């Protein structure tokens, strides 16, 4: 292969994987999979992402996808160099390909190593590719390419789930159905006509578990379909303490609270490439989903800038298409399990295009009367809700008046996390079934599907997609003041951040109440927003 003139790829710098044993340079004949992300042919207008307008899936590619000429150029460069293009997707601006390591190294100025590391979810010793430093792209693609993901296929994310500690002295637990009354879910809705997408990066589910679980709740089991991404499929591991618990938690919470919503569960590789491909596959699916629920994440400084940019763009696609994205805010308090003594926000919860979901500790009686609800913080051994101020994402316009504090060190402020909350403390946790076992779990992993189910019910009642929900719930906000439709949580802390009146970096604006439906109805009416929603519908822009 001839030498390729190259230019730097901004944002591609990657740190060496801490604790990994470098076995040596990767086998030059081994095959590596990667995704190339391209720029948009036209920028998304702010009013389409944050406002009431929505674009149809059919129109999206032609306005905001990659330009066909640039897709063809990228494909030609890759194939000429010896790569095999496996998929081209105009709307999500992706070219997926495989190549020998030697070709990938030459194309992108990489120096892939084979390393051995401990898997952050299973704890097993695994062997994979890793790199450090910056990437480059062929000069003829300069400015077209915004990211090249997947060359380094280290595990990227962990589930935001917490089991109930065996030594917990006092605990209570809730069937998810009981939380519908506590949080004021509209009683005349069940998610009929809605599609809920869920992302998973390991594990799987068995239909027998679902049948038994929902029968026990007296709820009709929802339609649940596994969708493979990048050749990863639904593979139950038979280990209730593994990734299966995350998968079953997501499906069972969402299904118990919105049983008539159809669920599409996307199983993807636990890599930055897998995460971006899963988001894009889900958001750009036909028909368009109502909501996307994500309960996996990692401290935002553990992602490359190009990966965060790629994901932010995909989440902006979701907002423009009317899809609400709910994301767990993390289970390790304000430090997010980073040991540098600083505060860290979790990603993708800190994306400005997702609804970040924090956690509480809830005590309610058998009638659903709330006796107390405070910030979830069980200390270093038991977990605490994530939350804080982003170091990488600017303060969104809709959060300007919320009272988000400055970053540590006084370097301005950024996106405040979370936006909303619900119960997450495993000591006041969720009753679920995993691999034939009934158990109780918590974590903000449960809050993301709870809010996803609530949004499905709202969309059914309002006959409208809701898109970026923050534009409604932050509307008219003042620092230190509670907002309509959400019950303010004012007691507790998650480490460095205390709860207080109004928005805070523990539970955001609070937990849902029945009045939130009226807030959303008024917001839609004031902006002549939204479009009728139902399975199979793709909606025109609202002018």
mmCIF file of C-alpha atoms in Angstrom, residues 8 19 21 36 55 134-136 143 205 209 229 239 272 298 302 314 348 364 404-405 447 468 481 494 517 532 541 543:
data_model
loop_
_atom_site.group_PDB
_atom_site.id
_atom_site.type_symbol
_atom_site.label_atom_id
_atom_site.label_comp_id
_atom_site.label_asym_id
_atom_site.label_seq_id
_atom_site.Cartn_x
_atom_site.Cartn_y
_atom_site.Cartn_z
ATOM 1 C CA UNK A 8 -4.609 15.393 12.301
ATOM 2 C CA UNK A 19 -3.554 -0.987 34.446
ATOM 3 C CA UNK A 21 -0.556 -5.168 30.296
ATOM 4 C CA UNK A 36 -16.130 6.696 10.463
ATOM 5 C CA UNK A 55 -38.493 16.695 11.321
ATOM 6 C CA UNK A 134 -3.887 11.142 18.279
ATOM 7 C CA UNK A 135 -5.295 9.773 15.046
ATOM 8 C CA UNK A 136 -4.934 11.161 11.550
ATOM 9 C CA UNK A 143 -12.866 18.448 7.307
ATOM 10 C CA UNK A 205 -32.730 -11.754 28.843
ATOM 11 C CA UNK A 209 -38.060 -14.694 33.196
ATOM 12 C CA UNK A 229 -25.728 -4.060 16.732
ATOM 13 C CA UNK A 239 -25.324 -14.804 36.268
ATOM 14 C CA UNK A 272 -17.100 3.728 21.942
ATOM 15 C CA UNK A 298 -18.648 6.388 32.519
ATOM 16 C CA UNK A 302 -12.801 8.632 30.256
ATOM 17 C CA UNK A 314 -26.604 11.468 17.630
ATOM 18 C CA UNK A 348 -23.651 10.441 28.481
ATOM 19 C CA UNK A 364 -43.700 5.344 51.244
ATOM 20 C CA UNK A 404 -25.881 25.691 38.316
ATOM 21 C CA UNK A 405 -22.708 26.313 40.382
ATOM 22 C CA UNK A 447 -34.556 5.763 37.056
ATOM 23 C CA UNK A 468 -36.021 17.491 24.491
ATOM 24 C CA UNK A 481 -37.252 28.007 43.281
ATOM 25 C CA UNK A 494 -24.142 13.245 47.003
ATOM 26 C CA UNK A 517 -48.762 16.286 32.529
ATOM 27 C CA UNK A 532 -49.420 12.774 16.694
ATOM 28 C CA UNK A 541 -41.989 19.252 10.479
ATOM 29 C CA UNK A 543 -44.113 25.070 10.679
#
